[in-house]
Amino acid sequence: MKLKQTIGLGALAVCLTFGAYSCKSKEKIATNSEVGEILEDMPCEKNGKSDKNYFRAFSMATSSDLSLSKEKALLLAKQRLVTLIQSNTKSVTDRYVNEREVGSAAEFEQKFENLTREVADETISNIVVACEKSSVLPDKKYRSFVAIEVEKEELLNSMNNRISKDAKLQVDYDKKKYEEIFNQEMEKMAEERGY
């Protein structure tokens, strides 16, 4: 009987010790010093959200050199903007091809995707920096925040100019219908993001 009580008390002691240790470790993981300071509102983040009239992107980067942190943040924001433009125009192109009687749908889609990539890359040279801020961290490194934007109309105009130079694309391209679908996708994106 004494043996059972001793084993029972020993097991209880082990469980309590393990339980207390595991609770303590959970608290330790959640401490502010190990996770870092949580930023509620990051500079420039609001300026980097797309709406129905603009494609926008936001980014931040850290470096021991201020100008390098700014360049890195801008580069990351540009990459995000290109990805956003390409994914949006892919959706528009897919819908356009499905809603219209396009001669060779696969060829049209492929040419249009290539055109979209070229226009997105070209558009990046015309971006506007909507917000740019930097801060110094406790370890003396710099953190830069940047938000960039490009107007939807500018992108559409670039695409229309490129299409007008391609005889094959012109055959299956209805500018009015494409812009209608494009505007619907922009509004859908704005609604999804709460704008």
Coordinates of N, CA, C and O in Angstrom, one line a residue:
M1 N 0.8 -1.2 0.0 CA 0.0 0.0 0.0 C 0.9 1.3 0.0 O 0.6 2.2 -0.7
K2 N 1.9 1.2 0.9 CA 2.8 2.4 0.9 C 3.6 2.6 -0.4 O 3.8 3.7 -0.8
L3 N 3.9 1.5 -1.1 CA 4.5 1.5 -2.4 C 3.6 2.2 -3.4 O 4.1 3.1 -4.1
K4 N 2.4 1.9 -3.4 CA 1.4 2.5 -4.3 C 1.3 4.0 -4.0 O 1.2 4.8 -5.0
Q5 N 1.3 4.4 -2.8 CA 1.2 5.8 -2.4 C 2.5 6.5 -2.8 O 2.4 7.7 -3.4
T6 N 3.6 5.9 -2.6 CA 4.9 6.6 -3.0 C 4.9 6.7 -4.5 O 5.3 7.8 -5.0
I7 N 4.6 5.7 -5.3 CA 4.6 5.8 -6.7 C 3.6 6.8 -7.2 O 3.9 7.6 -8.1
G8 N 2.4 6.8 -6.6 CA 1.4 7.8 -6.9 C 1.8 9.2 -6.7 O 1.6 10.1 -7.5
L9 N 2.4 9.5 -5.5 CA 2.9 10.8 -5.2 C 4.1 11.2 -6.1 O 4.2 12.3 -6.5
G10 N 4.9 10.2 -6.4 CA 6.1 10.5 -7.3 C 5.5 10.9 -8.7 O 6.0 11.8 -9.3
A11 N 4.5 10.1 -9.2 CA 4.0 10.4 -10.5 C 3.3 11.8 -10.5 O 3.4 12.6 -11.5
L12 N 2.6 12.1 -9.4 CA 1.9 13.4 -9.3 C 3.0 14.5 -9.3 O 2.8 15.5 -10.0
A13 N 4.1 14.3 -8.6 CA 5.1 15.3 -8.5 C 5.7 15.6 -9.9 O 6.0 16.7 -10.3
V14 N 5.9 14.5 -10.7 CA 6.5 14.6 -12.0 C 5.5 15.3 -12.9 O 5.9 16.2 -13.7
C15 N 4.2 15.0 -12.8 CA 3.2 15.7 -13.7 C 3.1 17.2 -13.3 O 3.0 18.0 -14.2
L16 N 3.1 17.5 -12.0 CA 3.1 18.9 -11.6 C 4.3 19.7 -12.1 O 4.2 20.8 -12.6
T17 N 5.5 19.0 -12.0 CA 6.7 19.7 -12.4 C 6.7 19.9 -13.9 O 7.0 21.0 -14.4
F18 N 6.3 18.9 -14.6 CA 6.2 19.0 -16.1 C 5.2 20.0 -16.5 O 5.5 20.8 -17.4
G19 N 4.0 20.0 -15.9 CA 3.0 20.9 -16.2 C 3.4 22.4 -15.9 O 3.2 23.3 -16.7
A20 N 4.1 22.6 -14.8 CA 4.5 23.9 -14.5 C 5.6 24.4 -15.4 O 5.6 25.5 -15.9
Y21 N 6.5 23.4 -15.8 CA 7.5 23.8 -16.8 C 7.0 24.1 -18.1 O 7.3 25.1 -18.8
S22 N 6.0 23.3 -18.6 CA 5.4 23.6 -19.9 C 4.6 24.9 -19.9 O 4.7 25.6 -20.9
C23 N 3.9 25.2 -18.8 CA 3.2 26.5 -18.8 C 4.2 27.7 -18.8 O 4.0 28.7 -19.5
K24 N 5.3 27.5 -18.0 CA 6.3 28.5 -18.0 C 7.0 28.7 -19.4 O 7.2 29.9 -19.8
S25 N 7.2 27.7 -20.1 CA 7.8 27.8 -21.4 C 6.9 28.5 -22.4 O 7.3 29.2 -23.2
K26 N 5.6 28.3 -22.3 CA 4.6 28.9 -23.1 C 4.7 30.4 -22.9 O 4.6 31.2 -23.8
E27 N 4.7 30.8 -21.6 CA 4.8 32.2 -21.3 C 6.1 32.8 -21.8 O 6.1 33.9 -22.4
K28 N 7.2 32.1 -21.7 CA 8.4 32.6 -22.2 C 8.4 32.9 -23.7 O 9.0 33.9 -24.1
I29 N 7.8 32.0 -24.5 CA 7.7 32.2 -25.9 C 7.0 33.5 -26.3 O 7.3 34.2 -27.2
A30 N 5.9 33.8 -25.5 CA 5.1 34.9 -25.8 C 5.6 36.3 -25.2 O 5.0 37.3 -25.4
T31 N 6.7 36.3 -24.6 CA 7.2 37.5 -24.0 C 7.7 38.5 -25.2 O 8.1 38.0 -26.2
N32 N 7.5 39.7 -24.9 CA 7.8 40.7 -25.9 C 9.2 40.8 -26.3 O 9.6 41.0 -27.4
S33 N 10.1 40.4 -25.3 CA 11.6 40.5 -25.6 C 12.0 39.5 -26.6 O 12.9 39.7 -27.4
E34 N 11.4 38.3 -26.7 CA 11.8 37.3 -27.6 C 11.1 37.4 -28.9 O 11.7 37.1 -30.0
V35 N 9.9 37.8 -28.9 CA 9.1 37.9 -30.2 C 9.5 39.3 -30.9 O 9.5 39.3 -32.1
G36 N 9.7 40.2 -30.1 CA 10.0 41.6 -30.6 C 8.8 42.4 -30.4 O 7.7 42.0 -30.1
E37 N 9.0 43.7 -30.7 CA 7.8 44.6 -30.5 C 6.9 44.5 -31.7 O 7.3 44.5 -32.9
I38 N 5.6 44.2 -31.4 CA 4.6 44.0 -32.5 C 4.2 45.4 -32.9 O 3.7 46.2 -32.1
L39 N 4.3 45.7 -34.2 CA 3.9 46.9 -34.8 C 2.4 46.9 -35.1 O 2.0 46.0 -35.9
E40 N 1.6 47.7 -34.5 CA 0.2 47.8 -34.8 C -0.1 48.4 -36.2 O -0.9 47.9 -37.0
D41 N 0.6 49.5 -36.4 CA 0.4 50.2 -37.7 C 1.7 50.5 -38.3 O 2.5 51.4 -37.8
M42 N 2.1 49.8 -39.3 CA 3.4 50.0 -39.9 C 3.3 51.2 -40.8 O 2.4 51.4 -41.6
P43 N 4.4 52.0 -40.8 CA 4.4 53.2 -41.7 C 4.2 52.8 -43.2 O 4.8 51.8 -43.6
C44 N 3.5 53.5 -43.9 CA 3.3 53.4 -45.3 C 2.4 52.2 -45.7 O 2.0 52.0 -46.9
E45 N 2.0 51.4 -44.8 CA 1.2 50.2 -45.1 C -0.1 50.5 -45.7 O -0.6 50.0 -46.7
K46 N -0.8 51.5 -45.1 CA -2.1 52.0 -45.7 C -2.0 52.5 -47.1 O -2.9 52.3 -47.9
N47 N -0.9 53.2 -47.4 CA -0.7 53.7 -48.7 C -0.3 52.6 -49.8 O -0.3 52.9 -50.9
G48 N -0.1 51.4 -49.3 CA 0.3 50.3 -50.2 C -0.8 49.3 -50.5 O -0.6 48.2 -50.9
K49 N -2.1 49.7 -50.3 CA -3.2 48.8 -50.5 C -4.0 49.3 -51.8 O -4.4 50.4 -51.9
S50 N -4.1 48.3 -52.7 CA -4.7 48.6 -54.0 C -6.2 48.9 -53.8 O -6.8 48.4 -52.9
D51 N -6.7 49.7 -54.7 CA -8.2 49.9 -54.8 C -8.6 49.8 -56.2 O -7.9 49.3 -57.1
K52 N -9.8 50.3 -56.5 CA -10.3 50.1 -57.9 C -9.6 51.0 -58.9 O -9.8 50.8 -60.1
N53 N -8.9 52.0 -58.5 CA -8.2 52.9 -59.5 C -6.7 52.7 -59.5 O -6.1 53.2 -60.5
Y54 N -6.1 52.1 -58.5 CA -4.7 52.0 -58.4 C -4.2 50.6 -58.0 O -4.8 50.0 -57.2
F55 N -3.1 50.1 -58.7 CA -2.4 49.0 -58.2 C -1.4 49.5 -57.2 O -0.6 50.5 -57.6
R56 N -1.3 49.0 -56.0 CA -0.3 49.5 -55.0 C 0.4 48.3 -54.3 O -0.2 47.2 -54.3
A57 N 1.5 48.6 -53.8 CA 2.3 47.6 -53.1 C 3.1 48.3 -52.0 O 3.5 49.4 -52.1
F58 N 3.3 47.5 -50.9 CA 4.0 48.0 -49.7 C 5.1 47.0 -49.4 O 5.0 45.8 -49.6
S59 N 6.2 47.5 -48.9 CA 7.3 46.7 -48.4 C 8.2 47.4 -47.4 O 8.1 48.6 -47.3
M60 N 9.0 46.6 -46.7 CA 10.0 47.1 -45.8 C 11.3 46.3 -45.9 O 11.2 45.1 -46.3
A61 N 12.4 46.9 -45.6 CA 13.7 46.2 -45.6 C 14.6 46.8 -44.6 O 14.4 48.0 -44.2
T62 N 15.5 46.0 -44.1 CA 16.5 46.4 -43.1 C 17.9 46.3 -43.7 O 18.2 45.3 -44.3
S63 N 18.8 47.2 -43.3 CA 20.2 47.2 -43.7 C 21.0 48.1 -42.8 O 20.4 49.0 -42.1
S64 N 22.3 47.9 -42.7 CA 23.2 48.7 -42.0 C 23.4 50.1 -42.7 O 24.0 51.0 -42.1
D65 N 23.0 50.1 -44.0 CA 23.2 51.3 -44.8 C 21.8 51.9 -45.1 O 20.9 51.1 -45.6
L66 N 21.5 53.1 -44.8 CA 20.2 53.7 -45.1 C 19.8 53.6 -46.5 O 18.7 53.2 -46.8
S67 N 20.6 54.0 -47.4 CA 20.2 54.0 -48.9 C 20.0 52.6 -49.3 O 19.1 52.4 -50.2
L68 N 20.7 51.6 -48.8 CA 20.5 50.2 -49.2 C 19.2 49.7 -48.7 O 18.5 49.0 -49.4
S69 N 18.8 50.1 -47.5 CA 17.5 49.7 -46.9 C 16.4 50.2 -47.8 O 15.4 49.6 -48.0
K70 N 16.6 51.5 -48.2 CA 15.5 52.1 -49.1 C 15.4 51.4 -50.4 O 14.4 51.1 -50.9
E71 N 16.6 51.1 -51.0 CA 16.6 50.4 -52.3 C 16.0 49.0 -52.2 O 15.3 48.6 -53.1
K72 N 16.3 48.3 -51.2 CA 15.8 46.9 -51.0 C 14.3 47.0 -50.8 O 13.5 46.2 -51.4
A73 N 13.8 47.9 -50.0 CA 12.3 48.1 -49.8 C 11.6 48.4 -51.1 O 10.6 47.8 -51.4
L74 N 12.2 49.3 -51.9 CA 11.6 49.6 -53.2 C 11.6 48.5 -54.2 O 10.6 48.2 -54.8
L75 N 12.7 47.7 -54.2 CA 12.8 46.5 -55.1 C 11.7 45.5 -54.7 O 11.0 45.0 -55.6
L76 N 11.6 45.2 -53.4 CA 10.6 44.3 -53.0 C 9.2 44.7 -53.3 O 8.3 44.0 -53.7
A77 N 8.9 46.0 -53.1 CA 7.6 46.6 -53.5 C 7.3 46.5 -55.0 O 6.2 46.1 -55.4
K78 N 8.3 46.7 -55.8 CA 8.2 46.6 -57.2 C 7.9 45.2 -57.6 O 7.0 44.9 -58.5
Q79 N 8.5 44.2 -57.0 CA 8.3 42.8 -57.3 C 6.8 42.4 -56.9 O 6.2 41.7 -57.7
R80 N 6.4 42.9 -55.8 CA 5.0 42.6 -55.4 C 4.0 43.3 -56.3 O 3.0 42.7 -56.6
L81 N 4.3 44.5 -56.8 CA 3.4 45.2 -57.7 C 3.3 44.5 -59.0 O 2.2 44.3 -59.5
V82 N 4.4 44.0 -59.5 CA 4.4 43.3 -60.8 C 3.6 42.0 -60.7 O 2.8 41.7 -61.5
T83 N 3.8 41.3 -59.5 CA 3.0 40.1 -59.3 C 1.5 40.3 -59.2 O 0.7 39.6 -59.8
L84 N 1.2 41.4 -58.5 CA -0.2 41.8 -58.4 C -0.8 42.1 -59.8 O -1.9 41.7 -60.1
I85 N -0.1 42.9 -60.6 CA -0.6 43.3 -61.9 C -0.8 42.1 -62.8 O -1.8 41.9 -63.5
Q86 N 0.2 41.2 -62.8 CA 0.2 40.0 -63.6 C -1.0 39.1 -63.2 O -1.7 38.5 -64.1
S87 N -1.2 38.9 -61.9 CA -2.2 38.0 -61.5 C -3.6 38.6 -61.8 O -4.5 37.9 -62.2
N88 N -3.7 39.9 -61.7 CA -5.0 40.5 -62.0 C -5.3 40.5 -63.5 O -6.4 40.1 -63.9
T89 N -4.3 40.8 -64.3 CA -4.6 40.8 -65.7 C -4.7 39.3 -66.2 O -5.4 39.1 -67.2
K90 N -4.1 38.4 -65.6 CA -4.4 37.0 -65.9 C -5.8 36.6 -65.7 O -6.5 36.0 -66.5
S91 N -6.4 37.0 -64.6 CA -7.8 36.8 -64.3 C -8.7 37.5 -65.3 O -9.7 36.9 -65.8
V92 N -8.3 38.7 -65.7 CA -9.1 39.4 -66.7 C -9.0 38.7 -68.0 O -10.0 38.5 -68.7
T93 N -7.9 38.3 -68.4 CA -7.7 37.6 -69.7 C -8.4 36.3 -69.8 O -9.1 36.0 -70.8
D94 N -8.4 35.5 -68.7 CA -9.1 34.3 -68.6 C -10.6 34.5 -68.8 O -11.3 33.8 -69.5
R95 N -11.1 35.5 -68.1 CA -12.6 35.8 -68.2 C -12.9 36.3 -69.6 O -13.9 35.9 -70.2
Y96 N -12.0 37.1 -70.2 CA -12.3 37.7 -71.5 C -12.3 36.6 -72.5 O -13.3 36.5 -73.4
V97 N -11.4 35.6 -72.5 CA -11.4 34.5 -73.4 C -12.6 33.6 -73.3 O -13.2 33.2 -74.2
N98 N -13.0 33.4 -72.0 CA -14.2 32.6 -71.8 C -15.5 33.2 -72.2 O -16.5 32.6 -72.6
E99 N -15.6 34.6 -72.1 CA -16.8 35.3 -72.5 C -16.9 35.6 -74.0 O -18.0 36.0 -74.4
R100 N -15.8 35.6 -74.7 CA -15.8 35.9 -76.1 C -15.5 34.7 -77.0 O -14.9 33.8 -76.5
E101 N -15.9 34.8 -78.2 CA -15.5 33.8 -79.2 C -14.2 34.2 -79.8 O -14.1 35.0 -80.6
V102 N -13.1 33.6 -79.2 CA -11.8 33.9 -79.6 C -11.3 32.8 -80.6 O -11.4 31.6 -80.2
G103 N -10.8 33.2 -81.7 CA -10.3 32.2 -82.7 C -9.5 31.1 -82.2 O -9.9 30.0 -82.0
S104 N -8.3 31.4 -81.8 CA -7.4 30.4 -81.2 C -7.1 30.9 -79.8 O -6.2 31.6 -79.5
A105 N -8.0 30.4 -78.8 CA -8.0 30.8 -77.5 C -6.6 30.6 -76.8 O -6.1 31.5 -76.1
A106 N -6.0 29.5 -77.0 CA -4.7 29.2 -76.3 C -3.6 30.1 -76.8 O -2.8 30.7 -76.0
E107 N -3.6 30.4 -78.1 CA -2.6 31.3 -78.7 C -2.8 32.7 -78.2 O -1.9 33.4 -77.9
F108 N -4.1 33.1 -78.2 CA -4.5 34.4 -77.7 C -4.0 34.6 -76.3 O -3.4 35.6 -75.9
E109 N -4.4 33.6 -75.4 CA -4.0 33.7 -74.0 C -2.5 33.8 -73.8 O -2.0 34.6 -73.1
Q110 N -1.7 33.0 -74.6 CA -0.3 33.0 -74.5 C 0.3 34.3 -74.9 O 1.2 34.9 -74.2
K111 N -0.2 34.9 -76.0 CA 0.3 36.2 -76.5 C 0.0 37.3 -75.5 O 0.8 38.2 -75.2
F112 N -1.2 37.2 -75.0 CA -1.7 38.2 -74.0 C -0.9 38.2 -72.7 O -0.6 39.2 -72.2
E113 N -0.6 37.0 -72.3 CA 0.2 36.8 -71.0 C 1.6 37.4 -71.2 O 2.1 38.1 -70.4
N114 N 2.2 37.1 -72.4 CA 3.5 37.7 -72.7 C 3.4 39.2 -72.7 O 4.3 39.9 -72.2
L115 N 2.4 39.7 -73.4 CA 2.2 41.2 -73.5 C 2.0 41.8 -72.1 O 2.6 42.8 -71.8
T116 N 1.2 41.1 -71.2 CA 1.0 41.5 -69.9 C 2.3 41.6 -69.1 O 2.6 42.6 -68.4
R117 N 3.2 40.6 -69.2 CA 4.5 40.7 -68.6 C 5.3 41.9 -69.0 O 5.9 42.6 -68.2
E118 N 5.3 42.1 -70.3 CA 6.1 43.2 -70.9 C 5.5 44.6 -70.4 O 6.3 45.4 -70.0
V119 N 4.2 44.7 -70.4 CA 3.6 45.9 -69.9 C 3.8 46.1 -68.4 O 4.1 47.3 -68.0
A120 N 3.7 45.1 -67.6 CA 3.9 45.2 -66.2 C 5.3 45.7 -65.9 O 5.6 46.6 -65.1
D121 N 6.3 45.1 -66.6 CA 7.7 45.5 -66.5 C 7.9 46.9 -66.9 O 8.7 47.7 -66.3
E122 N 7.3 47.3 -68.0 CA 7.4 48.6 -68.5 C 6.8 49.6 -67.6 O 7.3 50.7 -67.3
T123 N 5.6 49.3 -67.0 CA 4.9 50.1 -66.1 C 5.6 50.4 -64.8 O 5.5 51.5 -64.2
I124 N 6.5 49.5 -64.4 CA 7.2 49.7 -63.2 C 8.2 50.9 -63.3 O 8.4 51.5 -62.3
S125 N 8.6 51.2 -64.5 CA 9.4 52.4 -64.6 C 8.6 53.7 -64.4 O 9.2 54.8 -64.2
N126 N 7.3 53.6 -64.4 CA 6.4 54.8 -64.2 C 5.7 54.8 -62.9 O 4.7 55.5 -62.7
I127 N 6.2 54.1 -61.9 CA 5.6 54.0 -60.6 C 5.7 55.4 -59.9 O 6.6 56.2 -60.2
V128 N 4.8 55.6 -58.9 CA 4.9 56.7 -58.1 C 5.1 56.2 -56.7 O 4.4 55.3 -56.2
V129 N 6.0 56.8 -56.0 CA 6.2 56.5 -54.6 C 5.2 57.2 -53.8 O 5.3 58.5 -53.7
A130 N 4.3 56.5 -53.2 CA 3.2 57.1 -52.4 C 3.6 57.5 -51.0 O 3.1 58.4 -50.3
C131 N 4.6 56.7 -50.4 CA 5.0 56.9 -49.1 C 6.4 56.3 -48.9 O 6.7 55.2 -49.5
E132 N 7.3 57.0 -48.2 CA 8.6 56.5 -47.9 C 9.0 57.0 -46.5 O 9.0 58.2 -46.3
K133 N 9.4 56.1 -45.6 CA 9.8 56.4 -44.3 C 10.9 55.5 -43.8 O 10.9 54.3 -44.3
S134 N 11.8 56.0 -43.0 CA 12.8 55.1 -42.4 C 13.0 55.3 -40.9 O 12.6 56.4 -40.4
S135 N 13.5 54.3 -40.3 CA 13.8 54.4 -38.8 C 15.1 53.8 -38.5 O 15.6 53.0 -39.3
V136 N 15.7 54.1 -37.3 CA 16.9 53.5 -36.9 C 16.5 52.5 -35.7 O 15.8 52.9 -34.8
L137 N 17.0 51.3 -35.8 CA 16.7 50.3 -34.9 C 17.7 50.3 -33.7 O 18.8 51.0 -33.9
P138 N 17.4 49.7 -32.6 CA 18.4 49.7 -31.5 C 19.8 49.2 -31.8 O 20.8 49.7 -31.2
D139 N 19.9 48.3 -32.8 CA 21.2 47.8 -33.2 C 21.9 48.7 -34.2 O 22.8 48.3 -34.9
K140 N 21.4 49.9 -34.4 CA 21.9 50.9 -35.3 C 21.7 50.5 -36.8 O 22.4 51.1 -37.7
K141 N 20.9 49.6 -37.1 CA 20.5 49.3 -38.5 C 19.3 50.2 -38.9 O 18.6 50.7 -38.0
Y142 N 19.1 50.3 -40.2 CA 18.1 51.2 -40.7 C 16.9 50.3 -41.2 O 17.2 49.2 -41.9
R143 N 15.7 50.7 -41.0 CA 14.6 50.0 -41.5 C 13.8 51.0 -42.4 O 13.4 52.0 -41.9
S144 N 13.6 50.6 -43.6 CA 12.9 51.5 -44.5 C 11.5 50.9 -45.0 O 11.4 49.7 -45.2
F145 N 10.5 51.8 -45.1 CA 9.2 51.4 -45.5 C 8.9 52.2 -46.7 O 9.2 53.3 -46.9
V146 N 8.2 51.5 -47.7 CA 7.9 52.2 -48.9 C 6.5 51.6 -49.5 O 6.2 50.5 -49.3
A147 N 5.8 52.5 -50.0 CA 4.5 52.2 -50.7 C 4.6 52.8 -52.1 O 4.9 54.0 -52.2
I148 N 4.2 52.0 -53.1 CA 4.3 52.5 -54.5 C 2.9 52.3 -55.1 O 2.1 51.4 -54.7
E149 N 2.7 53.0 -56.2 CA 1.4 52.8 -56.9 C 1.6 53.1 -58.4 O 2.5 53.8 -58.8
V150 N 0.6 52.5 -59.2 CA 0.5 52.8 -60.6 C -1.0 52.9 -60.9 O -1.7 52.0 -60.4
E151 N -1.3 53.8 -61.7 CA -2.7 54.0 -62.0 C -3.2 53.0 -63.0 O -2.5 52.6 -63.9
K152 N -4.4 52.5 -62.7 CA -5.0 51.4 -63.6 C -5.1 51.9 -65.0 O -4.8 51.2 -66.0
E153 N -5.5 53.2 -65.2 CA -5.7 53.7 -66.6 C -4.3 53.7 -67.4 O -4.3 53.4 -68.6
E154 N -3.2 54.0 -66.7 CA -1.9 53.9 -67.3 C -1.6 52.5 -67.8 O -1.1 52.4 -68.9
L155 N -1.9 51.5 -67.0 CA -1.7 50.2 -67.4 C -2.6 49.8 -68.6 O -2.1 49.2 -69.6
L156 N -3.8 50.2 -68.6 CA -4.7 49.9 -69.7 C -4.3 50.6 -71.0 O -4.3 49.9 -72.1
N157 N -3.8 51.8 -70.9 CA -3.4 52.5 -72.1 C -2.1 51.9 -72.6 O -2.0 51.7 -73.9
S158 N -1.2 51.4 -71.8 CA 0.0 50.7 -72.3 C -0.4 49.4 -73.0 O 0.2 49.1 -74.0
M159 N -1.4 48.7 -72.4 CA -1.8 47.5 -73.1 C -2.5 47.8 -74.4 O -2.2 47.1 -75.4
N160 N -3.3 48.8 -74.5 CA -4.0 49.1 -75.7 C -3.0 49.5 -76.8 O -3.1 49.2 -78.0
N161 N -1.9 50.3 -76.4 CA -0.9 50.7 -77.3 C -0.1 49.5 -77.9 O 0.2 49.4 -79.1
R162 N 0.2 48.5 -77.0 CA 0.9 47.3 -77.4 C 0.0 46.5 -78.4 O 0.5 45.9 -79.4
I163 N -1.2 46.3 -78.0 CA -2.1 45.5 -78.8 C -2.3 46.1 -80.2 O -2.4 45.4 -81.2
S164 N -2.4 47.4 -80.3 CA -2.6 48.1 -81.6 C -1.4 47.8 -82.5 O -1.5 48.0 -83.8
K165 N -0.3 47.4 -82.0 CA 0.9 47.1 -82.8 C 1.0 45.6 -83.2 O 1.9 45.2 -83.9
D166 N 0.1 44.8 -82.7 CA 0.1 43.4 -83.0 C -1.2 43.0 -83.8 O -2.3 42.9 -83.2
A167 N -1.0 42.7 -85.0 CA -2.1 42.4 -85.9 C -2.9 41.2 -85.5 O -4.2 41.2 -85.5
K168 N -2.3 40.2 -85.0 CA -3.0 38.9 -84.6 C -3.8 39.2 -83.3 O -5.0 38.7 -83.3
L169 N -3.3 39.9 -82.4 CA -4.1 40.2 -81.2 C -5.3 41.1 -81.5 O -6.4 41.0 -80.9
Q170 N -5.1 42.1 -82.4 CA -6.1 43.0 -82.8 C -7.4 42.3 -83.3 O -8.5 42.8 -83.0
V171 N -7.2 41.2 -84.0 CA -8.4 40.5 -84.6 C -9.3 40.0 -83.5 O -10.6 40.2 -83.6
D172 N -8.8 39.5 -82.3 CA -9.7 39.0 -81.3 C -9.9 40.0 -80.1 O -10.5 39.6 -79.1
Y173 N -9.4 41.2 -80.2 CA -9.4 42.1 -79.1 C -10.6 43.1 -79.3 O -10.7 43.8 -80.2
D174 N -11.4 43.1 -78.2 CA -12.5 44.1 -78.2 C -12.2 45.0 -77.0 O -12.4 44.6 -75.8
K175 N -11.6 46.2 -77.2 CA -11.1 47.1 -76.2 C -12.2 47.4 -75.1 O -11.9 47.3 -73.9
K176 N -13.4 47.7 -75.6 CA -14.4 48.0 -74.6 C -14.8 46.8 -73.7 O -14.9 47.0 -72.5
K177 N -14.9 45.7 -74.3 CA -15.2 44.5 -73.5 C -14.1 44.2 -72.5 O -14.3 43.8 -71.3
Y178 N -12.8 44.2 -72.9 CA -11.7 44.0 -72.1 C -11.7 45.0 -70.9 O -11.5 44.6 -69.8
E179 N -11.8 46.2 -71.2 CA -11.8 47.3 -70.1 C -13.0 47.1 -69.2 O -12.8 47.3 -68.0
E180 N -14.1 46.6 -69.7 CA -15.3 46.3 -68.8 C -14.9 45.2 -67.8 O -15.1 45.4 -66.6
I181 N -14.3 44.2 -68.3 CA -13.9 43.0 -67.4 C -12.8 43.5 -66.5 O -12.8 43.2 -65.3
F182 N -11.9 44.3 -67.0 CA -10.8 44.8 -66.2 C -11.3 45.6 -65.0 O -10.9 45.4 -63.9
N183 N -12.2 46.5 -65.3 CA -12.8 47.4 -64.2 C -13.6 46.5 -63.2 O -13.5 46.8 -62.0
Q184 N -14.3 45.5 -63.7 CA -15.0 44.6 -62.7 C -14.0 43.9 -61.8 O -14.2 43.8 -60.6
E185 N -12.9 43.4 -62.3 CA -11.9 42.8 -61.5 C -11.2 43.7 -60.5 O -10.9 43.3 -59.4
M186 N -11.0 45.0 -60.9 CA -10.4 46.0 -60.0 C -11.4 46.2 -58.9 O -11.0 46.4 -57.7
E187 N -12.7 46.4 -59.2 CA -13.7 46.6 -58.1 C -13.8 45.4 -57.2 O -13.9 45.6 -56.0
K188 N -13.7 44.2 -57.8 CA -13.8 43.0 -57.0 C -12.6 42.9 -56.0 O -12.7 42.6 -54.8
M189 N -11.4 43.3 -56.5 CA -10.2 43.3 -55.7 C -10.3 44.3 -54.6 O -10.0 44.1 -53.4
A190 N -10.9 45.5 -54.9 CA -11.1 46.6 -53.9 C -12.1 46.1 -52.8 O -11.8 46.4 -51.6
E191 N -13.1 45.5 -53.2 CA -14.1 45.0 -52.2 C -13.5 43.9 -51.3 O -13.8 43.9 -50.1
E192 N -12.7 43.0 -51.9 CA -12.1 42.0 -51.1 C -11.2 42.6 -50.0 O -11.0 42.0 -49.0
R193 N -10.6 43.7 -50.4 CA -9.6 44.3 -49.4 C -10.3 45.4 -48.6 O -9.6 46.1 -47.8
G194 N -11.6 45.6 -48.7 CA -12.3 46.5 -47.9 C -12.2 47.9 -48.3 O -12.4 48.8 -47.5
Y195 N -12.0 48.2 -49.6 CA -12.0 49.6 -50.0 C -13.2 49.9 -50.9 O -13.4 49.6 -51.9

